[in-house]
Coordinates of C-alpha atoms in Angstrom, one line a residue:
M1252 CA 112.7 87.3 37.4
F1253 CA 111.1 89.9 39.6
A1254 CA 112.8 89.4 42.9
H1255 CA 111.0 91.1 45.8
S1256 CA 112.7 91.3 49.2
A1257 CA 111.9 93.0 52.4
V1258 CA 114.0 95.9 53.7
E1259 CA 114.1 97.4 57.1
S1260 CA 114.1 101.1 57.8
L1261 CA 117.3 103.1 57.6
D1262 CA 118.9 104.0 60.8
T1263 CA 119.4 107.8 60.9
C1264 CA 122.2 109.5 62.6
S1265 CA 121.1 110.3 66.2
E1266 CA 123.1 113.5 66.5
G1267 CA 125.1 115.6 64.1
S1268 CA 126.1 119.1 63.2
L1269 CA 123.2 121.4 62.7
S1270 CA 125.1 123.8 60.6
T1271 CA 126.5 121.5 57.9
P1272 CA 124.3 119.0 56.0
T1273 CA 125.7 115.5 55.9
T1274 CA 124.7 112.4 54.0
T1275 CA 122.9 110.0 56.2
R1276 CA 124.3 106.5 56.0
P1277 CA 122.9 103.3 57.5
A1278 CA 124.5 102.2 60.7
A1279 CA 126.9 99.2 60.5
N1280 CA 125.3 95.8 61.0
S1281 CA 121.9 97.4 60.4
D1282 CA 119.0 95.5 58.7
W1283 CA 119.9 97.5 55.5
D1284 CA 123.3 95.8 55.5
L1285 CA 121.6 92.4 56.1
H1286 CA 119.3 92.8 53.1
S1287 CA 122.0 94.3 50.9
H1288 CA 123.9 91.1 51.5
Q1289 CA 120.9 89.1 50.5
D1290 CA 120.6 91.1 47.3
K1291 CA 124.2 90.3 46.5
E1292 CA 123.2 86.6 46.4
L1293 CA 120.9 87.4 43.5
V1294 CA 122.3 86.8 40.0
Q1295 CA 123.3 90.2 38.6
G1296 CA 122.8 89.3 35.0
L1297 CA 120.9 92.3 33.6
G1298 CA 123.1 94.8 31.8
L1299 CA 122.1 98.2 30.5
T1300 CA 120.6 96.8 27.3
S1301 CA 118.4 94.2 29.1
A1302 CA 117.3 96.7 31.8
T1303 CA 116.4 99.2 29.1
M1304 CA 114.5 96.5 27.1
L1305 CA 112.6 95.7 30.3
V1306 CA 111.5 99.3 30.7
I1307 CA 110.5 99.5 27.0
G1308 CA 108.8 96.1 27.0
S1309 CA 106.9 96.8 30.2
M1310 CA 105.5 100.1 28.7
I1311 CA 104.6 99.0 25.2
G1312 CA 101.3 97.1 25.3
S1313 CA 97.9 97.3 23.8
G1314 CA 97.2 100.9 24.8
I1315 CA 98.9 102.7 22.0
F1316 CA 96.8 100.8 19.5
I1317 CA 93.4 101.5 21.0
V1318 CA 93.2 104.3 23.6
S1319 CA 93.6 107.1 21.0
A1320 CA 90.0 106.5 20.0
E1321 CA 88.7 107.1 23.5
I1322 CA 91.0 110.1 24.0
G1323 CA 89.8 111.5 20.6
R1324 CA 86.1 111.1 21.7
E1325 CA 86.9 113.0 25.0
V1326 CA 89.0 115.9 23.6
G1327 CA 87.4 116.4 20.2
S1328 CA 90.6 118.1 18.9
P1329 CA 93.7 116.9 16.9
A1330 CA 95.9 119.2 18.9
L1331 CA 94.5 118.0 22.3
L1332 CA 95.0 114.4 21.2
I1333 CA 98.7 115.0 20.7
G1334 CA 98.7 117.3 23.7
A1335 CA 97.4 114.4 25.9
W1336 CA 100.3 112.2 24.8
L1337 CA 102.8 115.1 25.3
V1338 CA 101.6 115.7 28.9
T1339 CA 101.8 112.0 29.6
G1340 CA 105.3 111.9 28.1
L1341 CA 106.4 114.8 30.3
M1342 CA 104.9 113.3 33.4
T1343 CA 106.4 109.9 32.7
I1344 CA 109.9 111.1 32.0
V1345 CA 109.9 113.3 35.1
A1346 CA 108.7 110.4 37.2
A1347 CA 111.3 108.1 35.6
L1348 CA 114.1 110.5 36.4
S1349 CA 112.9 110.7 40.0
Y1350 CA 112.8 106.9 40.2
G1351 CA 116.3 106.8 38.6
E1352 CA 117.6 108.9 41.5
L1353 CA 115.9 106.6 44.1
A1354 CA 117.2 103.5 42.3
A1355 CA 120.7 104.9 42.4
M1356 CA 120.4 105.7 46.1
M1357 CA 118.8 102.3 47.0
P1358 CA 119.7 99.8 44.3
R1359 CA 117.7 97.0 45.9
A1360 CA 115.3 94.4 44.7
G1361 CA 111.7 95.6 45.5
G1362 CA 111.4 98.9 43.8
Q1363 CA 108.5 101.0 45.1
Y1364 CA 108.2 98.8 48.1
V1365 CA 111.7 99.7 49.2
Y1366 CA 111.2 103.4 48.6
L1367 CA 107.9 103.6 50.4
R1368 CA 109.2 101.6 53.3
E1369 CA 112.3 103.7 53.7
A1370 CA 110.5 107.0 53.3
L1371 CA 107.2 106.4 55.2
G1372 CA 107.7 103.3 57.3
P1373 CA 107.0 99.6 57.2
L1374 CA 103.2 99.9 57.2
W1375 CA 103.0 101.8 53.8
G1376 CA 105.5 99.4 52.2
F1377 CA 103.4 96.5 53.4
L1378 CA 100.2 98.0 52.1
Y1379 CA 101.7 98.8 48.7
G1380 CA 103.2 95.3 48.4
W1381 CA 99.9 93.6 48.9
T1382 CA 98.0 96.1 46.7
L1383 CA 100.6 95.5 43.9
F1384 CA 100.2 91.7 44.3
L1385 CA 96.4 91.7 44.5
V1386 CA 95.3 94.6 42.2
I1387 CA 98.0 96.6 40.3
Q1388 CA 100.2 93.9 38.7
T1389 CA 97.4 91.4 38.4
G1390 CA 95.1 93.9 36.7
T1391 CA 97.7 95.1 34.3
I1392 CA 98.7 91.5 33.4
A1393 CA 95.0 90.6 32.8
A1394 CA 94.4 93.7 30.6
V1395 CA 97.5 93.0 28.5
G1396 CA 96.5 89.3 28.2
V1397 CA 93.0 90.1 27.1
A1398 CA 94.2 92.6 24.6
F1399 CA 96.6 90.0 23.2
G1400 CA 93.6 87.6 22.7
K1401 CA 91.6 90.5 21.1
F1402 CA 94.2 91.3 18.5
L1403 CA 95.0 87.6 17.8
G1404 CA 91.3 87.3 17.0
V1405 CA 91.8 89.5 14.0
F1406 CA 93.9 86.7 12.5
I1407 CA 92.0 83.8 14.0
P1408 CA 88.3 84.6 14.1
S1409 CA 87.5 81.7 16.4
I1410 CA 89.3 83.6 19.2
S1411 CA 86.6 85.9 20.2
S1412 CA 84.9 87.3 23.3
S1413 CA 81.6 86.0 21.9
N1414 CA 82.9 82.4 21.5
W1415 CA 82.0 81.0 24.9
I1416 CA 83.4 77.9 26.4
L1417 CA 81.7 78.3 29.7
H1418 CA 79.1 81.2 30.2
L1419 CA 78.2 81.6 33.8
W1420 CA 76.0 84.7 34.0
K1421 CA 75.6 88.3 32.9
V1422 CA 76.0 91.3 35.2
P1423 CA 73.3 93.8 34.5
P1424 CA 74.2 97.5 33.9
I1425 CA 74.2 99.7 37.0
R1426 CA 73.9 103.4 36.5
V1427 CA 75.8 105.7 38.9
G1428 CA 75.3 109.2 37.6
P1429 CA 76.9 109.5 34.2
M1430 CA 78.8 106.2 34.7
V1431 CA 77.6 102.7 33.9
L1432 CA 79.0 99.9 36.1
G1433 CA 78.6 96.2 35.5
N1434 CA 77.1 95.3 32.1
M1435 CA 79.4 92.4 31.5
D1436 CA 79.4 88.6 30.9
V1437 CA 81.2 86.3 33.3
G1438 CA 82.7 83.1 32.2
I1439 CA 85.5 81.7 29.9
N1440 CA 85.6 82.4 26.2
T1441 CA 88.3 81.7 23.7
Q1442 CA 89.6 85.3 24.0
N1443 CA 90.2 85.3 27.8
L1444 CA 91.4 81.7 27.6
M1445 CA 94.2 82.9 25.4
A1446 CA 95.0 85.5 28.0
I1447 CA 95.2 82.8 30.7
L1448 CA 97.4 80.6 28.6
L1449 CA 99.8 83.5 27.7
T1450 CA 100.2 84.4 31.4
I1451 CA 100.9 80.8 32.4
I1452 CA 103.5 80.3 29.6
L1453 CA 105.4 83.5 30.3
S1454 CA 105.4 82.8 34.0
V1455 CA 106.9 79.3 33.4
I1456 CA 109.5 80.8 31.1
N1457 CA 110.7 83.1 33.9
I1458 CA 110.9 80.2 36.3
F1459 CA 113.8 78.8 34.3
G1460 CA 116.1 81.6 35.3
L1461 CA 117.1 85.2 34.8
R1462 CA 119.0 84.8 31.6
T1463 CA 116.3 82.8 29.9
G1464 CA 113.6 85.4 31.0
A1465 CA 115.8 88.3 29.9
A1466 CA 116.5 86.7 26.4
I1467 CA 112.7 86.2 25.8
Q1468 CA 112.0 89.7 27.1
N1469 CA 114.6 91.2 24.7
I1470 CA 113.2 89.2 21.7
F1471 CA 109.6 90.3 22.3
T1472 CA 110.6 93.9 23.1
T1473 CA 112.6 94.1 19.9
A1474 CA 109.5 92.9 18.0
K1475 CA 107.4 95.5 19.7
V1476 CA 109.8 98.3 18.9
L1477 CA 110.1 97.2 15.3
A1478 CA 106.3 97.0 15.0
L1479 CA 105.8 100.6 16.2
L1480 CA 108.7 101.8 14.0
G1481 CA 107.1 100.0 11.1
L1482 CA 103.7 101.6 11.9
A1483 CA 105.2 105.0 12.1
A1484 CA 107.5 104.7 9.0
L1485 CA 105.1 102.9 6.7
G1486 CA 102.2 104.9 7.9
F1487 CA 103.8 108.2 7.0
A1488 CA 105.1 106.7 3.7
F1489 CA 101.9 104.9 2.5
C1490 CA 98.9 105.7 4.6
R1491 CA 98.6 109.4 4.4
N1492 CA 95.1 110.4 3.3
P1493 CA 94.3 113.8 1.8
E1494 CA 90.9 113.8 3.4
A1495 CA 92.3 113.0 6.8
I1496 CA 95.1 115.6 6.5
L1497 CA 92.5 118.2 5.4
A1498 CA 90.3 117.4 8.4
N1499 CA 93.0 117.2 11.0
F1500 CA 95.7 119.6 9.9
S1501 CA 94.7 122.2 7.3
G1502 CA 93.5 124.9 9.6
H1503 CA 91.7 122.4 11.9
F1504 CA 94.5 121.1 14.1
W1505 CA 93.7 123.6 16.9
H1506 CA 89.9 123.1 16.6
N1507 CA 88.3 123.2 20.0
A1508 CA 91.7 123.4 21.7
G1509 CA 91.3 126.9 23.2
L1510 CA 92.0 127.3 26.9
W1511 CA 88.4 128.4 27.5
S1512 CA 86.8 125.9 25.2
L1513 CA 84.1 123.7 26.7
H1514 CA 84.0 119.9 26.1
D1515 CA 81.1 117.6 26.5
I1516 CA 82.1 114.5 28.5
G1517 CA 78.7 112.9 28.5
G1518 CA 75.5 113.2 30.6
G1519 CA 75.2 116.9 29.7
V1520 CA 78.5 117.7 31.6
F1521 CA 80.8 120.3 30.1
V1522 CA 84.3 120.8 31.3
S1523 CA 87.2 123.1 30.4
T1524 CA 90.2 122.2 28.2
L1525 CA 92.5 121.7 31.1
T1526 CA 90.0 119.4 32.8
V1527 CA 89.3 117.3 29.7
L1528 CA 93.1 116.9 29.2
A1529 CA 93.3 115.6 32.8
V1530 CA 90.4 113.2 32.1
A1531 CA 92.1 112.0 28.9
Q1532 CA 95.2 111.0 30.8
V1533 CA 93.5 107.9 31.9
G1534 CA 94.1 106.1 28.6
S1535 CA 97.5 107.6 27.8
L1536 CA 98.9 107.1 31.3
F1537 CA 97.7 103.5 31.2
S1538 CA 99.6 103.0 27.9
A1539 CA 102.8 104.6 29.4
D1540 CA 102.7 102.8 32.7
A1541 CA 104.9 99.9 34.1
W1542 CA 108.2 101.6 33.3
N1543 CA 109.0 101.2 37.0
N1544 CA 109.0 97.4 36.7
V1545 CA 112.8 97.5 36.3
T1546 CA 113.2 98.8 39.8
F1547 CA 111.7 95.5 41.2
T1548 CA 114.7 93.7 39.7
A1549 CA 117.4 96.2 41.0
G1550 CA 119.2 93.4 42.8
E1551 CA 119.6 91.6 39.5
V1552 CA 121.0 94.5 37.5
K1553 CA 124.7 94.9 36.9
N1554 CA 126.1 98.2 38.3
P1555 CA 122.6 99.3 39.3
S1556 CA 123.6 102.8 40.5
R1557 CA 124.5 103.5 36.9
N1558 CA 122.4 101.3 34.8
L1559 CA 119.0 101.7 36.5
P1560 CA 118.8 105.5 36.0
L1561 CA 120.1 105.2 32.4
S1562 CA 117.6 102.5 31.5
L1563 CA 114.7 104.5 32.9
A1564 CA 115.6 107.6 31.1
V1565 CA 116.4 106.0 27.7
G1566 CA 113.5 103.5 27.9
T1567 CA 110.8 106.0 28.7
G1568 CA 112.2 108.5 26.1
V1569 CA 112.1 106.0 23.3
V1570 CA 108.6 104.8 24.1
I1571 CA 107.1 108.3 24.4
A1572 CA 108.7 109.3 21.1
L1573 CA 107.3 106.2 19.4
Y1574 CA 103.8 106.8 20.9
I1575 CA 103.7 110.4 19.6
A1576 CA 104.9 109.4 16.2
C1577 CA 102.2 106.8 15.9
N1578 CA 99.5 109.3 16.9
F1579 CA 100.6 111.6 14.1
V1580 CA 100.3 108.7 11.8
Y1581 CA 96.7 108.1 13.0
L1582 CA 95.9 111.7 12.3
A1583 CA 97.5 111.6 8.9
A1584 CA 95.6 108.4 7.9
L1585 CA 92.2 108.9 9.5
P1586 CA 89.9 111.9 10.3
L1587 CA 89.7 112.4 14.0
E1588 CA 85.9 112.8 14.0
G1589 CA 83.6 110.1 12.6
T1590 CA 80.3 108.4 13.1
A1591 CA 79.8 104.9 14.5
A1592 CA 77.3 104.0 11.8
A1593 CA 79.5 104.8 8.9
A1594 CA 80.2 102.0 6.4
T1595 CA 83.8 102.9 5.7
I1596 CA 87.0 103.2 7.8
L1597 CA 87.3 106.9 6.9
G1598 CA 83.7 107.5 7.8
R1599 CA 84.2 106.1 11.3
G1600 CA 87.5 108.0 11.8
I1601 CA 89.7 107.6 14.8
T1602 CA 86.9 108.2 17.4
H1603 CA 84.7 105.3 16.1
A1604 CA 87.3 102.9 14.8
T1605 CA 86.0 99.3 15.0
E1606 CA 86.4 98.2 18.6
D1607 CA 88.7 101.2 19.0
R1608 CA 91.4 99.4 17.1
V1609 CA 92.8 102.6 15.5
A1610 CA 96.1 100.9 14.5
T1611 CA 94.2 98.1 12.7
A1612 CA 92.2 100.7 10.8
V1613 CA 95.4 102.4 9.7

């Protein structure tokens, strides 16, 4: 489904008027024309709805259900928890609009590879393409797959990271300043086995063709959107807790959110509010990532100059709105602050929800 194709650099006009700006067009018979012809051979079967669903489905993953706990521990303020998601939303929508402009200019299969190659040259497109293949996409797919296994384990206890099929060795903890590297087990357990099987199954489905892959994508994306809508609507209707509302909103919403407030990020290191907001973006940006996946399929989108920018704008806007609504539900249902040793869900709060599964706690 994700068609990647090479693209040669645009030929620029060798000479022209210096007084009047003109739109630079590729020369006739250029490599751009060659690869544009190759793109036309792709099946343009994705309409606006499917393209938008691809944006939404790529963005919604495990992050919204778990990263709020880590963000809450870092910022220590209900206002800054929401602020972190608002900043992420602003950055995401601005980036999506920028990509929409690029996609309209170069509606080609390849996405960022095409843009980097045309703007900076073949080397940077080449490096990005291999980084995407070896690290970015593979890492994201692995993270989402493991999260799927983790949440499936809530319903099927035998699917667990502690239920080993083949345990090879344990990597000891390695301390580097305030960070701890390593400290992990290597092998195959039932949780990561589910991640592997899920990846294989979805890959095989996409092999059967664009329309089959798009149909499956639309079904799963609809389920994701309905799940978040259900969490937001039912959470506001039935999960509001007076203790949580008192702790998070009644005069405490702006607690520790002053511009000059100091925040402990561990190891005795204190940073400003702006710095801790930047640090907190790690989780929220991870949750809002992958919206650009639709640009990889530009050659398979109907009327790409219109539908790609629209799908990016609508898709990112919908997801960010859902994410912010869910975080307000978290704050209405659970106190932000809690203790890891507490025996109750309310006592653990958002910051110490079991395995950071805030949505499960709600």
